[in-house]
CSV table of C-alpha atoms in Angstrom, one decimal:
chain,number,residue,atom,x,y,z
A,25,MET,CA,-5.4,-3.1,-16.9
A,26,GLY,CA,-5.4,-6.9,-16.7
A,27,GLY,CA,-2.6,-8.6,-18.6
A,28,THR,CA,-0.5,-5.4,-19.0
A,29,MET,CA,-0.1,-4.2,-15.5
A,30,LYS,CA,3.6,-3.8,-14.7
A,31,ILE,CA,4.4,-3.2,-11.1
A,32,TYR,CA,7.7,-1.9,-9.6
A,33,LEU,CA,8.9,-2.9,-6.1
A,34,SER,CA,11.8,-1.2,-4.3
A,35,VAL,CA,12.9,-3.1,-1.2
A,36,ASP,CA,14.9,-1.6,1.6
A,37,MET,CA,15.9,-3.6,4.8
A,38,GLU,CA,15.5,-1.4,7.9
A,39,GLY,CA,11.7,-1.7,7.7
A,40,VAL,CA,11.6,-5.4,7.0
A,41,THR,CA,9.5,-7.7,9.2
A,42,GLY,CA,11.3,-8.8,12.4
A,43,LEU,CA,14.5,-6.7,12.1
A,44,THR,CA,15.7,-4.1,14.6
A,45,ASP,CA,19.5,-4.5,14.7
A,46,PRO,CA,22.0,-3.0,12.1
A,47,GLU,CA,24.0,-6.3,12.5
A,48,GLU,CA,21.1,-8.1,10.8
A,49,MET,CA,21.5,-5.8,7.7
A,50,HIS,CA,25.2,-6.1,6.9
A,51,LEU,CA,27.2,-9.1,5.5
A,52,GLY,CA,29.0,-10.8,8.3
A,53,GLY,CA,26.7,-9.4,11.0
A,54,ARG,CA,24.9,-11.7,13.4
A,55,GLY,CA,21.6,-12.7,11.9
A,56,TYR,CA,22.3,-11.2,8.5
A,57,GLU,CA,21.5,-14.4,6.5
A,58,ARG,CA,18.2,-14.7,8.3
A,59,GLY,CA,17.6,-11.0,7.7
A,60,CYS,CA,17.9,-11.6,4.0
A,61,GLU,CA,15.3,-14.4,4.2
A,62,LEU,CA,12.9,-12.1,6.0
A,63,MET,CA,13.5,-9.4,3.5
A,64,THR,CA,12.7,-11.8,0.7
A,65,GLY,CA,9.6,-12.8,2.5
A,66,ASP,CA,8.3,-9.2,2.6
A,67,ALA,CA,9.1,-8.9,-1.1
A,68,ASN,CA,7.3,-12.1,-1.9
A,69,ALA,CA,4.2,-10.9,0.0
A,70,VAL,CA,4.1,-7.9,-2.3
A,71,VAL,CA,4.7,-10.0,-5.4
A,72,GLN,CA,2.0,-12.4,-4.5
A,73,GLY,CA,-0.5,-9.6,-3.8
A,74,ALA,CA,0.3,-8.0,-7.1
A,75,PHE,CA,-0.3,-11.2,-9.1
A,76,ASP,CA,-3.5,-11.8,-7.0
A,77,ALA,CA,-4.6,-8.4,-8.4
A,78,GLY,CA,-3.8,-9.3,-12.0
A,79,ALA,CA,-0.3,-7.9,-12.5
A,80,ALA,CA,1.5,-9.0,-15.6
A,81,SER,CA,5.0,-8.5,-14.2
A,82,VAL,CA,6.7,-7.4,-11.1
A,83,LEU,CA,10.3,-5.9,-11.2
A,84,VAL,CA,11.9,-6.1,-7.8
A,85,ASN,CA,14.9,-3.8,-6.9
A,86,ASP,CA,17.2,-4.6,-4.0
A,87,ALA,CA,17.6,-1.1,-2.6
A,88,HIS,CA,19.6,-1.7,0.6
A,89,GLY,CA,23.3,-1.2,1.2
A,90,SER,CA,25.3,-3.6,-1.0
A,91,THR,CA,22.1,-4.3,-2.9
A,92,LYS,CA,23.0,-7.9,-2.7
A,93,ASN,CA,20.6,-9.0,0.0
A,94,LEU,CA,17.5,-10.4,-1.5
A,95,ARG,CA,17.6,-14.2,-2.1
A,96,ILE,CA,16.9,-14.9,-5.7
A,97,ASP,CA,16.6,-18.6,-4.9
A,98,LEU,CA,13.7,-17.9,-2.6
A,99,LEU,CA,12.0,-15.2,-4.7
A,100,ASP,CA,8.6,-15.7,-6.2
A,101,GLU,CA,9.3,-17.2,-9.6
A,102,ARG,CA,7.0,-14.8,-11.4
A,103,ALA,CA,9.1,-11.8,-10.5
A,104,THR,CA,12.5,-10.6,-11.7
A,105,LEU,CA,15.2,-9.0,-9.6
A,106,VAL,CA,17.6,-6.1,-10.1
A,107,ARG,CA,20.7,-6.7,-7.9
A,108,GLY,CA,24.2,-5.5,-7.3
A,109,PRO,CA,26.0,-2.2,-6.9
A,110,GLY,CA,26.8,0.6,-9.5
A,111,LYS,CA,23.1,1.0,-10.4
A,112,PRO,CA,22.9,4.7,-11.5
A,113,HIS,CA,19.4,5.2,-10.1
A,114,ARG,CA,20.0,3.3,-6.8
A,115,MET,CA,16.8,2.9,-4.8
A,116,GLY,CA,14.7,3.7,-7.9
A,117,GLN,CA,16.6,1.5,-10.4
A,118,GLY,CA,14.3,0.0,-13.0
A,119,LEU,CA,11.4,2.5,-12.6
A,120,ALA,CA,9.9,3.3,-16.0
A,121,PRO,CA,7.0,5.4,-17.3
A,122,ASP,CA,5.1,2.3,-18.5
A,123,MET,CA,4.7,1.0,-14.9
A,124,ALA,CA,1.2,1.1,-13.4
A,125,ALA,CA,2.4,1.6,-9.8
A,126,ALA,CA,5.4,1.6,-7.5
A,127,CYS,CA,5.5,-0.3,-4.2
A,128,PHE,CA,8.0,0.3,-1.4
A,129,ALA,CA,8.7,-2.6,1.1
A,130,GLY,CA,11.0,-2.6,4.1
A,131,TYR,CA,11.1,1.3,4.1
A,132,HIS,CA,12.0,3.3,7.2
A,133,ALA,CA,11.4,6.8,8.6
A,134,ARG,CA,13.6,9.7,7.7
A,135,ALA,CA,16.4,10.9,9.9
A,136,GLY,CA,15.4,12.3,13.3
A,137,VAL,CA,11.9,10.9,13.6
A,138,PRO,CA,11.1,9.8,17.1
A,139,HIS,CA,10.2,6.1,17.4
A,140,GLY,CA,11.4,5.6,13.8
A,141,VAL,CA,13.1,2.2,13.9
A,142,LEU,CA,16.6,2.6,12.4
A,143,ASN,CA,15.6,6.1,11.2
A,144,HIS,CA,18.0,7.8,8.8
A,145,THR,CA,18.1,9.3,5.3
A,146,TRP,CA,20.3,7.4,2.9
A,147,MET,CA,23.4,7.2,5.2
A,148,GLY,CA,23.0,6.3,8.9
A,149,LYS,CA,25.8,8.4,10.4
A,150,GLU,CA,27.1,10.8,7.9
A,151,ILE,CA,23.9,12.6,6.9
A,152,HIS,CA,21.9,14.7,9.4
A,153,ASN,CA,19.1,15.8,7.0
A,154,VAL,CA,18.2,15.8,3.4
A,155,TYR,CA,16.1,18.5,1.7
A,156,LEU,CA,14.3,18.4,-1.7
A,157,ASN,CA,13.3,21.9,-3.0
A,158,GLY,CA,13.7,23.2,0.5
A,159,GLU,CA,11.5,20.7,2.2
A,160,ILE,CA,12.8,17.9,4.5
A,161,CYS,CA,13.0,14.7,2.6
A,162,GLY,CA,13.3,11.0,3.6
A,163,GLU,CA,13.8,8.1,1.3
A,164,THR,CA,10.1,7.6,0.8
A,165,ARG,CA,9.8,11.2,-0.6
A,166,LEU,CA,12.9,10.9,-2.6
A,167,VAL,CA,11.9,7.7,-4.5
A,168,ALA,CA,8.2,8.7,-4.7
A,169,GLY,CA,9.4,11.9,-6.4
A,170,PHE,CA,11.5,9.9,-8.8
A,171,ALA,CA,8.5,7.7,-9.7
A,172,GLY,CA,6.3,10.8,-10.0
A,173,SER,CA,8.7,12.4,-12.4
A,174,MET,CA,7.8,9.5,-14.8
A,175,GLY,CA,4.1,9.7,-14.0
A,176,VAL,CA,4.1,6.6,-11.8
A,177,PRO,CA,2.1,6.7,-8.5
A,178,VAL,CA,3.1,5.0,-5.3
A,179,ALA,CA,0.4,2.5,-4.2
A,180,LEU,CA,1.9,0.8,-1.2
A,181,VAL,CA,4.5,1.4,1.6
A,182,THR,CA,5.5,-1.1,4.2
A,183,GLY,CA,7.8,-0.7,7.2
A,184,ASP,CA,7.5,0.5,10.7
A,185,GLU,CA,4.6,2.7,12.0
A,186,ALA,CA,6.7,5.9,11.6
A,187,VAL,CA,7.3,5.4,7.9
A,188,CYS,CA,3.6,4.5,7.4
A,189,GLU,CA,2.7,7.9,9.0
A,190,GLU,CA,5.4,9.6,6.8
A,191,ALA,CA,3.9,8.0,3.7
A,192,GLY,CA,0.4,9.0,4.6
A,193,GLU,CA,1.4,12.7,5.2
A,194,LEU,CA,3.3,12.7,1.9
A,195,LEU,CA,1.2,10.6,-0.4
A,196,GLY,CA,-2.3,10.8,1.0
A,197,ASP,CA,-4.5,7.7,1.0
A,198,VAL,CA,-1.7,5.2,0.1
A,199,GLU,CA,-2.0,1.7,1.3
A,200,THR,CA,0.4,1.1,4.2
A,201,VAL,CA,1.4,-1.9,6.4
A,202,ALA,CA,3.1,-1.4,9.7
A,203,VAL,CA,5.0,-4.6,10.5
A,204,LYS,CA,6.5,-3.1,13.6
A,205,LYS,CA,6.0,-0.3,16.2
A,206,GLY,CA,9.1,1.6,17.2
A,207,ILE,CA,10.0,1.9,20.8
A,208,ASP,CA,13.3,3.6,20.2
A,209,LYS,CA,15.8,3.6,17.3
A,210,PHE,CA,16.9,0.0,17.9
A,211,SER,CA,13.8,-1.5,19.5
A,212,ALA,CA,10.3,-2.3,18.4
A,213,GLU,CA,7.2,-4.3,19.0
A,214,LEU,CA,7.1,-6.8,16.1
A,215,LEU,CA,4.5,-8.8,14.2
A,216,PRO,CA,5.4,-12.4,13.4
A,217,PRO,CA,6.3,-12.9,9.8
A,218,ALA,CA,3.2,-15.0,8.9
A,219,VAL,CA,0.9,-12.2,10.1
A,220,ALA,CA,2.9,-9.4,8.5
A,221,TRP,CA,3.2,-11.3,5.2
A,222,ARG,CA,-0.6,-11.9,5.1
A,223,ARG,CA,-1.3,-8.2,5.7
A,224,ILE,CA,1.2,-7.1,3.1
A,225,ARG,CA,-0.2,-9.5,0.5
A,226,GLU,CA,-3.8,-8.3,1.2
A,227,ALA,CA,-2.8,-4.6,1.2
A,228,THR,CA,-0.9,-5.0,-2.1
A,229,ALA,CA,-3.9,-6.6,-3.8
A,230,ARG,CA,-6.2,-3.9,-2.3
A,231,ALA,CA,-4.0,-1.1,-3.5
A,232,LEU,CA,-3.7,-2.4,-7.1
A,233,GLY,CA,-7.5,-2.9,-7.1
A,234,ARG,CA,-8.0,0.8,-6.7
A,235,LEU,CA,-5.2,2.3,-8.8
A,236,PRO,CA,-7.3,5.2,-10.1
A,237,ASP,CA,-7.3,6.5,-6.5
A,238,PHE,CA,-3.6,7.2,-6.6
A,239,ARG,CA,-1.8,10.2,-8.2
A,240,PRO,CA,1.9,10.4,-9.0
A,241,TYR,CA,3.8,12.4,-6.4
A,242,VAL,CA,5.2,15.3,-8.5
A,243,VAL,CA,7.9,17.6,-7.3
A,244,GLU,CA,8.2,20.7,-9.6
A,245,PRO,CA,11.5,21.1,-11.4
A,246,PRO,CA,14.1,22.4,-11.1
A,247,TYR,CA,15.0,19.9,-8.4
A,248,THR,CA,17.3,21.2,-5.7
A,249,LEU,CA,18.9,18.5,-3.4
A,250,GLY,CA,20.2,19.9,-0.1
A,251,VAL,CA,22.2,17.7,2.2
A,252,GLU,CA,23.2,18.6,5.8
A,253,TRP,CA,26.2,16.5,6.6
A,254,ASN,CA,27.6,15.7,10.0
A,255,SER,CA,31.1,16.9,9.0
A,256,THR,CA,32.6,19.9,7.3
A,257,ALA,CA,35.1,17.5,5.6
A,258,ILE,CA,32.4,15.5,3.8
A,259,ALA,CA,30.6,18.7,2.7
A,260,ALA,CA,33.9,20.0,1.3
A,261,ALA,CA,34.7,16.8,-0.5
A,262,CYS,CA,31.2,16.5,-2.0
A,263,SER,CA,31.3,20.2,-3.2
A,264,ILE,CA,34.2,19.2,-5.5
A,265,VAL,CA,31.7,17.3,-7.7
A,266,PRO,CA,30.8,19.6,-10.6
A,267,GLY,CA,27.4,21.3,-10.0
A,268,VAL,CA,27.5,20.8,-6.2
A,269,ARG,CA,28.0,23.9,-4.2
A,270,LEU,CA,28.6,24.6,-0.5
A,271,ALA,CA,25.6,26.3,1.0
A,272,GLY,CA,27.1,26.4,4.5
A,273,PRO,CA,30.0,24.7,6.3
A,274,ARG,CA,28.3,21.3,6.4
A,275,HIS,CA,25.6,21.9,3.7
A,276,THR,CA,25.8,21.1,0.0
A,277,GLU,CA,23.3,21.9,-2.7
A,278,PHE,CA,22.8,20.6,-6.2
A,279,SER,CA,20.2,21.7,-8.8
A,280,THR,CA,19.0,20.0,-12.0
A,281,ASP,CA,16.0,19.6,-14.3
A,282,ASP,CA,16.6,15.9,-14.5
A,283,TYR,CA,15.5,13.8,-11.5
A,284,HIS,CA,17.7,10.9,-12.7
A,285,GLU,CA,20.7,13.1,-11.7
A,286,ILE,CA,19.4,13.5,-8.2
A,287,MET,CA,19.2,9.7,-7.8
A,288,ALA,CA,22.6,9.2,-9.3
A,289,LEU,CA,24.2,11.9,-7.2
A,290,PHE,CA,23.3,10.0,-4.0
A,291,GLY,CA,25.5,7.1,-5.1
A,292,ILE,CA,28.5,9.4,-5.6
A,293,PHE,CA,27.7,11.2,-2.3
A,294,SER,CA,27.6,7.8,-0.5
A,295,MET,CA,31.0,6.8,-1.9
A,296,ILE,CA,32.6,10.2,-1.0
A,297,GLY,CA,30.9,10.4,2.4
A,298,GLY,CA,31.8,6.9,3.4
A,299,GLN,CA,35.4,7.3,2.3
A,300,VAL,CA,36.0,10.6,4.1
A,301,ALA,CA,34.2,9.5,7.2
A,302,CYS,CA,35.7,6.0,7.4
A,303,GLY,CA,39.1,6.9,6.1
A,304,SER,CA,39.8,9.6,8.6
A,305,GLY,CA,40.6,7.4,11.5
A,306,ARG,CA,39.5,7.9,15.1
A,307,TYR,CA,40.0,11.1,17.0
A,308,GLY,CA,38.6,13.1,19.9
């Protein structure tokens, strides 16, 4: 595939080398600017490995929070970057059927995983669990399913040990790099960046050197997205969205034959959930 190999890279932040504190992942938080540099370092390690393996192009998507975290001025100049809010397909923005493989960097374990550093699914406080077609679903499964709906396999996942295990269970013999080992939700044993970046670069090149080994992760349509919220108020507010129904006091469900709608709905849910949760003031 030399010369035509297009690679997709979705970059989250909780699984980035060296980071353990939510402060480091939000604008204005202590260590945020350094966190952005480390996040860009992880992305660059994937980009470098991809070009080592003969990639023709790498599209990088900033998939965390504001989606304005990656430092374009520090990004490998062979890549391009999708940045900024309002992207309809969120963590999977830019994925296309003509891509040879998807890579996920800086990913984290789904909500409720012991020793998962900063474990959560899509929203850190508001969402208790997410289900896809009745099976528990983290962000790795969600975005892998989106890629799979277009026939694109996932070749690489980097993050903490817990997400690497999650990726292995889900995707089989995918290349993984654990850049940290969780002790608790906010603590971990870390690799220094130089070591982590070398491992990521090597694993990416290795993965793209054996692309025929990977199969797209395909979820059979129709797709049903179930969300177990932490609040009846958020569930009630989200159920106002056409097509979303209450499946229980704190549960919503949405079904579609188009996976793009699943990705887009999470953006709407985040806005509603954040507004209801944050706009209700303190009580109790």
